[in-house]
Each structure stands twice: as structure tokens, then as C-alpha cells.
Coordinates of C-alpha atoms in Angstrom, one line a residue:
X1 CA -13.0 -22.6 28.8
X2 CA -15.6 -19.8 28.1
X3 CA -12.7 -17.2 28.0
X4 CA -10.9 -19.3 25.4
X5 CA -14.0 -19.6 23.3
X6 CA -14.5 -15.8 23.4
X7 CA -10.9 -15.3 22.3
X8 CA -11.4 -17.7 19.3
X9 CA -14.6 -15.8 18.3
X10 CA -12.8 -12.5 18.6
X11 CA -10.0 -13.7 16.3
X12 CA -12.6 -14.7 13.7
X13 CA -13.9 -11.1 13.5
X14 CA -10.5 -9.4 13.8
X15 CA -9.4 -8.0 10.5
X16 CA -6.3 -9.7 9.2
X17 CA -3.2 -7.5 9.0
X18 CA -2.2 -7.2 5.4
X19 CA 1.3 -6.6 4.1
X20 CA 2.3 -3.0 3.3
X21 CA 2.6 -3.8 -0.5
X22 CA -1.1 -4.9 -0.5
X23 CA -2.3 -1.9 1.4
X24 CA -0.4 0.4 -1.0
X25 CA -1.9 -1.4 -4.0
X26 CA -5.5 -1.2 -2.6
X27 CA -5.1 2.5 -1.7
X28 CA -4.0 3.3 -5.2
X29 CA -7.4 2.2 -6.5
X30 CA -9.4 4.2 -4.0
X31 CA -11.1 7.5 -4.8
X32 CA -10.0 7.5 -8.5
X33 CA -12.0 10.2 -10.1
X34 CA -13.8 9.5 -13.3
X35 CA -11.3 10.1 -16.1
X36 CA -11.4 10.2 -19.9
X37 CA -9.8 7.4 -21.9
X38 CA -6.8 9.6 -22.6
X39 CA -6.3 10.4 -18.9
X40 CA -6.7 6.8 -17.7
X41 CA -3.9 4.4 -16.9
X42 CA -4.4 1.0 -18.5
X43 CA -2.2 -2.1 -18.0
X44 CA -2.5 -4.8 -20.7
X45 CA -1.3 -8.1 -19.4
X46 CA -1.0 -11.8 -20.2
X47 CA 0.0 -15.0 -18.4
X48 CA 1.5 -18.1 -19.9
X49 CA 0.5 -21.1 -17.8
X50 CA 1.2 -24.8 -17.3
X51 CA -2.4 -25.5 -18.3
X52 CA -6.0 -24.2 -18.5
X53 CA -7.1 -24.7 -14.9
X54 CA -6.3 -21.5 -12.9
X55 CA -6.7 -23.4 -9.6
X56 CA -4.4 -26.4 -10.2
X57 CA -2.0 -25.1 -12.9
X58 CA 0.6 -22.4 -12.4
X59 CA 1.8 -19.2 -14.0
X60 CA 5.0 -19.7 -16.0
X61 CA 5.5 -16.2 -17.2
X62 CA 3.8 -12.8 -17.0
X63 CA 4.0 -9.9 -19.4
X64 CA 2.5 -6.4 -19.3
X65 CA 2.6 -3.0 -20.8
X66 CA 1.3 0.4 -19.5
X67 CA -0.9 2.6 -21.7
X68 CA -0.9 6.3 -20.6
X69 CA -2.3 9.1 -22.7
X70 CA -3.1 6.6 -25.5
X71 CA 0.6 5.7 -25.7
X72 CA 2.4 2.5 -24.8
X73 CA 5.2 3.2 -22.3
X74 CA 7.9 1.1 -24.1
X75 CA 10.5 2.1 -21.5
X76 CA 8.4 0.7 -18.6
X77 CA 7.4 -2.8 -19.5
X78 CA 6.8 -5.9 -17.2
X79 CA 8.2 -9.3 -18.0
X80 CA 8.8 -12.1 -15.4
X81 CA 9.5 -15.8 -15.7
X82 CA 8.5 -17.9 -12.7
X83 CA 9.9 -21.0 -11.1
X84 CA 7.9 -23.9 -12.4
X85 CA 6.4 -25.7 -9.4
X86 CA 3.9 -27.4 -11.8
X87 CA 5.4 -28.6 -15.1
X88 CA 3.5 -30.2 -18.0
X89 CA 5.6 -31.3 -20.9
X90 CA 2.7 -31.1 -23.3
X91 CA 2.2 -27.4 -22.8
X92 CA 5.8 -26.6 -23.9
X93 CA 4.8 -26.8 -27.5
X94 CA 2.6 -23.7 -27.0
X95 CA 4.7 -21.4 -24.8
X96 CA 8.2 -22.9 -25.3
X97 CA 9.1 -22.6 -21.6
X98 CA 11.2 -25.5 -20.3
X99 CA 11.3 -26.4 -16.6
X100 CA 14.9 -25.2 -16.3
X101 CA 15.6 -23.1 -19.4
X102 CA 18.0 -20.1 -19.6
X103 CA 15.6 -17.4 -18.3
X104 CA 16.2 -15.8 -14.9
X105 CA 13.3 -17.0 -12.8
X106 CA 11.7 -15.6 -9.6
X107 CA 9.2 -17.1 -7.2
X108 CA 5.4 -16.8 -7.7
X109 CA 5.2 -14.5 -4.7
X110 CA 8.0 -12.2 -5.9
X111 CA 6.3 -11.9 -9.3
X112 CA 2.9 -11.2 -7.9
X113 CA 4.2 -8.5 -5.5
X114 CA 6.0 -6.7 -8.4
X115 CA 2.9 -7.0 -10.5
X116 CA 0.7 -5.4 -7.8
X117 CA 3.1 -2.4 -7.8
X118 CA 3.0 -2.3 -11.6
X119 CA -0.9 -2.2 -11.8
X120 CA -1.4 0.4 -9.1
X121 CA -4.2 2.8 -10.1
X122 CA -4.8 1.0 -13.4
X123 CA -7.6 -0.5 -15.4
X124 CA -6.6 -4.0 -16.5
X125 CA -6.9 -5.2 -20.1
X126 CA -6.5 -8.6 -21.6
X127 CA -7.9 -10.9 -24.2
X128 CA -10.3 -13.2 -22.4
X129 CA -9.0 -11.6 -19.3
X130 CA -11.0 -13.6 -16.8
X131 CA -8.6 -16.5 -17.2
X132 CA -5.5 -14.4 -16.5
X133 CA -7.2 -12.6 -13.6
X134 CA -8.2 -16.0 -12.1
X135 CA -4.6 -17.2 -12.4
X136 CA -3.4 -14.1 -10.4
X137 CA -6.3 -14.5 -7.9
X138 CA -5.3 -18.1 -7.1
X139 CA -1.7 -17.0 -6.7
X140 CA -2.9 -14.3 -4.3
X141 CA -5.0 -16.9 -2.4
X142 CA -1.9 -19.0 -2.0
X143 CA -0.3 -15.9 -0.4
X144 CA -3.2 -15.5 1.9
X145 CA -4.5 -12.3 0.1
X146 CA -7.9 -11.3 -1.5
X147 CA -8.6 -11.1 -5.2
X148 CA -7.4 -8.3 -7.5
X149 CA -9.4 -5.1 -7.1
X150 CA -8.8 -3.4 -10.5
X151 CA -11.6 -2.8 -13.0
X152 CA -11.1 -5.0 -16.1
X153 CA -11.7 -4.8 -19.8
X154 CA -11.7 -7.8 -22.2
X155 CA -10.6 -7.1 -25.8
X156 CA -12.6 -10.1 -26.8
X157 CA -15.8 -8.4 -25.6
X158 CA -14.7 -5.0 -26.9
X159 CA -14.1 -6.5 -30.3
X160 CA -17.6 -7.8 -30.5
X161 CA -18.9 -4.2 -29.7
X162 CA -17.3 -3.1 -33.0
X163 CA -19.9 -5.3 -34.8
X164 CA -23.3 -3.8 -35.6
X165 CA -25.8 -4.7 -32.9
X166 CA -28.2 -6.4 -35.3
X167 CA -25.6 -9.2 -35.6
X168 CA -26.5 -10.7 -32.3
X169 CA -24.8 -14.0 -33.1
X170 CA -21.3 -12.4 -32.6
X171 CA -22.0 -12.2 -28.9
X172 CA -22.1 -16.0 -28.7
X173 CA -18.9 -16.4 -30.7
X174 CA -15.5 -17.0 -29.2
X175 CA -12.9 -14.8 -31.0
X176 CA -9.3 -15.9 -30.5
X177 CA -6.6 -13.4 -30.3
X178 CA -5.3 -14.7 -33.7
X179 CA -8.7 -14.1 -35.3
X180 CA -9.0 -10.6 -33.9
X181 CA -5.4 -9.8 -35.1
X182 CA -6.2 -11.1 -38.6
X183 CA -9.3 -8.9 -38.9
X184 CA -7.7 -5.8 -37.4
X185 CA -4.5 -6.4 -39.4
X186 CA -2.2 -6.5 -36.3
X187 CA 1.1 -8.3 -36.7
X188 CA 1.5 -11.3 -34.4
X189 CA 5.1 -11.0 -33.5
X190 CA 6.2 -13.0 -30.4
X191 CA 2.8 -14.7 -30.2
X192 CA 2.4 -17.1 -27.2
X193 CA 5.0 -15.3 -25.1
X194 CA 3.4 -13.4 -22.2
X195 CA 5.0 -10.1 -23.1
X196 CA 4.5 -10.6 -26.8
X197 CA 0.8 -11.3 -26.3
X198 CA 0.4 -8.3 -23.9
X199 CA 2.0 -6.0 -26.5
X200 CA -0.2 -7.5 -29.3
X201 CA -3.3 -7.1 -27.2
X202 CA -2.4 -3.4 -26.6
X203 CA -2.2 -2.8 -30.3
X204 CA -5.6 -4.6 -30.7
X205 CA -7.0 -2.3 -28.0
X206 CA -5.9 0.8 -30.0
X207 CA -7.5 -0.6 -33.2
X208 CA -10.7 -1.3 -31.3
X209 CA -10.8 2.2 -29.9
X210 CA -10.4 3.5 -33.4
X211 CA -13.5 1.6 -34.5
X212 CA -15.6 2.5 -31.5
X213 CA -14.6 6.2 -31.7
X214 CA -15.6 7.0 -35.3
X215 CA -17.8 9.9 -34.1
X216 CA -15.1 11.2 -31.7
X217 CA -17.5 10.8 -28.7
X218 CA -16.3 7.6 -27.0
X219 CA -16.2 7.9 -23.3
X220 CA -14.5 5.7 -20.7
X221 CA -17.8 4.4 -19.3
X222 CA -18.8 3.3 -22.8
X223 CA -16.1 0.7 -22.7
X224 CA -17.7 -1.0 -19.8
X225 CA -21.2 -0.9 -21.3
X226 CA -22.5 -3.9 -23.2
X227 CA -25.4 -2.9 -25.6
X228 CA -28.6 -4.9 -25.8
X229 CA -28.7 -6.9 -29.0
X230 CA -31.5 -6.8 -31.5
X231 CA -32.9 -10.3 -32.2

């Protein structure tokens, strides 16, 4: 009896063996030296989902683009359509994805494994990115894995930083991707598709960098810094 109890306790403290693809992903984010914006790898991504609850809803499609040396790698994009385990007819009006449809679909696990390989060594970017990250994290949880390890940047927050700090009210305002595109004059082609929104968000990111780098002294760490507002 006592021996069995010791074995159970030992199992609790024994590190779980992670799959090779997870170990490779995690290792890609270790010991990354501080780089400039131009030298950093960014992945801009978006998820279309069956609803707005990352825990109970499911990812329907994922889209992403890589930015390297301030250039979008148009020959290396990511777009996956997932089998719909959770289907909500009312959300079809937004994303246009039917339960069956004509797209070739993969399982959630297959999509996430491929996405982990795509974002190796990258900083993640998205518009209101916490929602998309949470969707991926719950998918990882269903696979018995920890949360994403990448650093993240939110174009919604970065856009607010382009406003003068005396306008403290902007930090309490919720800017939709449509509103940001309109102000920055970014065309909204393929809006509300995962890949389309990822590509649009990448263009928004470039426009924001242009506004933040007017003095040609913008550093990577500046993107993660939120200034104190003057009230």
C-alpha cells in the first residue's frame, strides 16, 4: 500500500514526456538574442472561429504570414481549414464557412502541429491577439500540451501608441480592425477570412511602424513598451 502511494506521488513530480514537435518548437524560442525589428521574425496570424468563447468554441480556419527583414514572405504563407466539431449556423454569416463546404479540411491537432512549426522562433502579431492566442491555447490543452511560448504584439495596442500620449482616452477605446484600416488607408480585401485578416493585419503593422518610426530610432523593445498616459 505504502509503495503504491510512493509510486503515485513520484508520477505527479515526473515531467511529462512531450512530443518531438513540441520540444523542437520550444527550443526554437530559447536563447534568441535581442534583435532589431528588421532582423526579427514576425508571424501575423488570425483565427476564424465558431463563436467568441475560446474555451467552448472551435477554430474553423487559421491564416498566417511571415514577416522577415520588413518583408512579407508571400511564397511561404499558412492557411488551414479545420474539421468543424462545433458548428454554429449563426456565425456563417461572418466567416462564410459551412460545416461541409468545398475546402480541404484537417483535424485540429494536425493544424496546430503545423502552426507550431510555422511560428518557430517568431514574435506573434495579431489584432486583439489575446483572443486568437487563447483559441490556440485551448486547442493545445485538448492535446495535453502547455500554452504558446512566443512573445506577442497586438496591433490594436500598437495603433493606440501612434496617438499622442496626452489623449489618454484612446487607451480605453476599442479599435476594430476595420476602423484601423480606414484610418491607415489599408484596403480590406478578403476581410473575415483567416488568411485575409492576417495579411491585412500585416499591412496595418507596417503602417504603424511607419508612424512610430518617424525619427528613425524605433527599437524592437519599444514595441513592447506601453507609455504612461498624461491625465
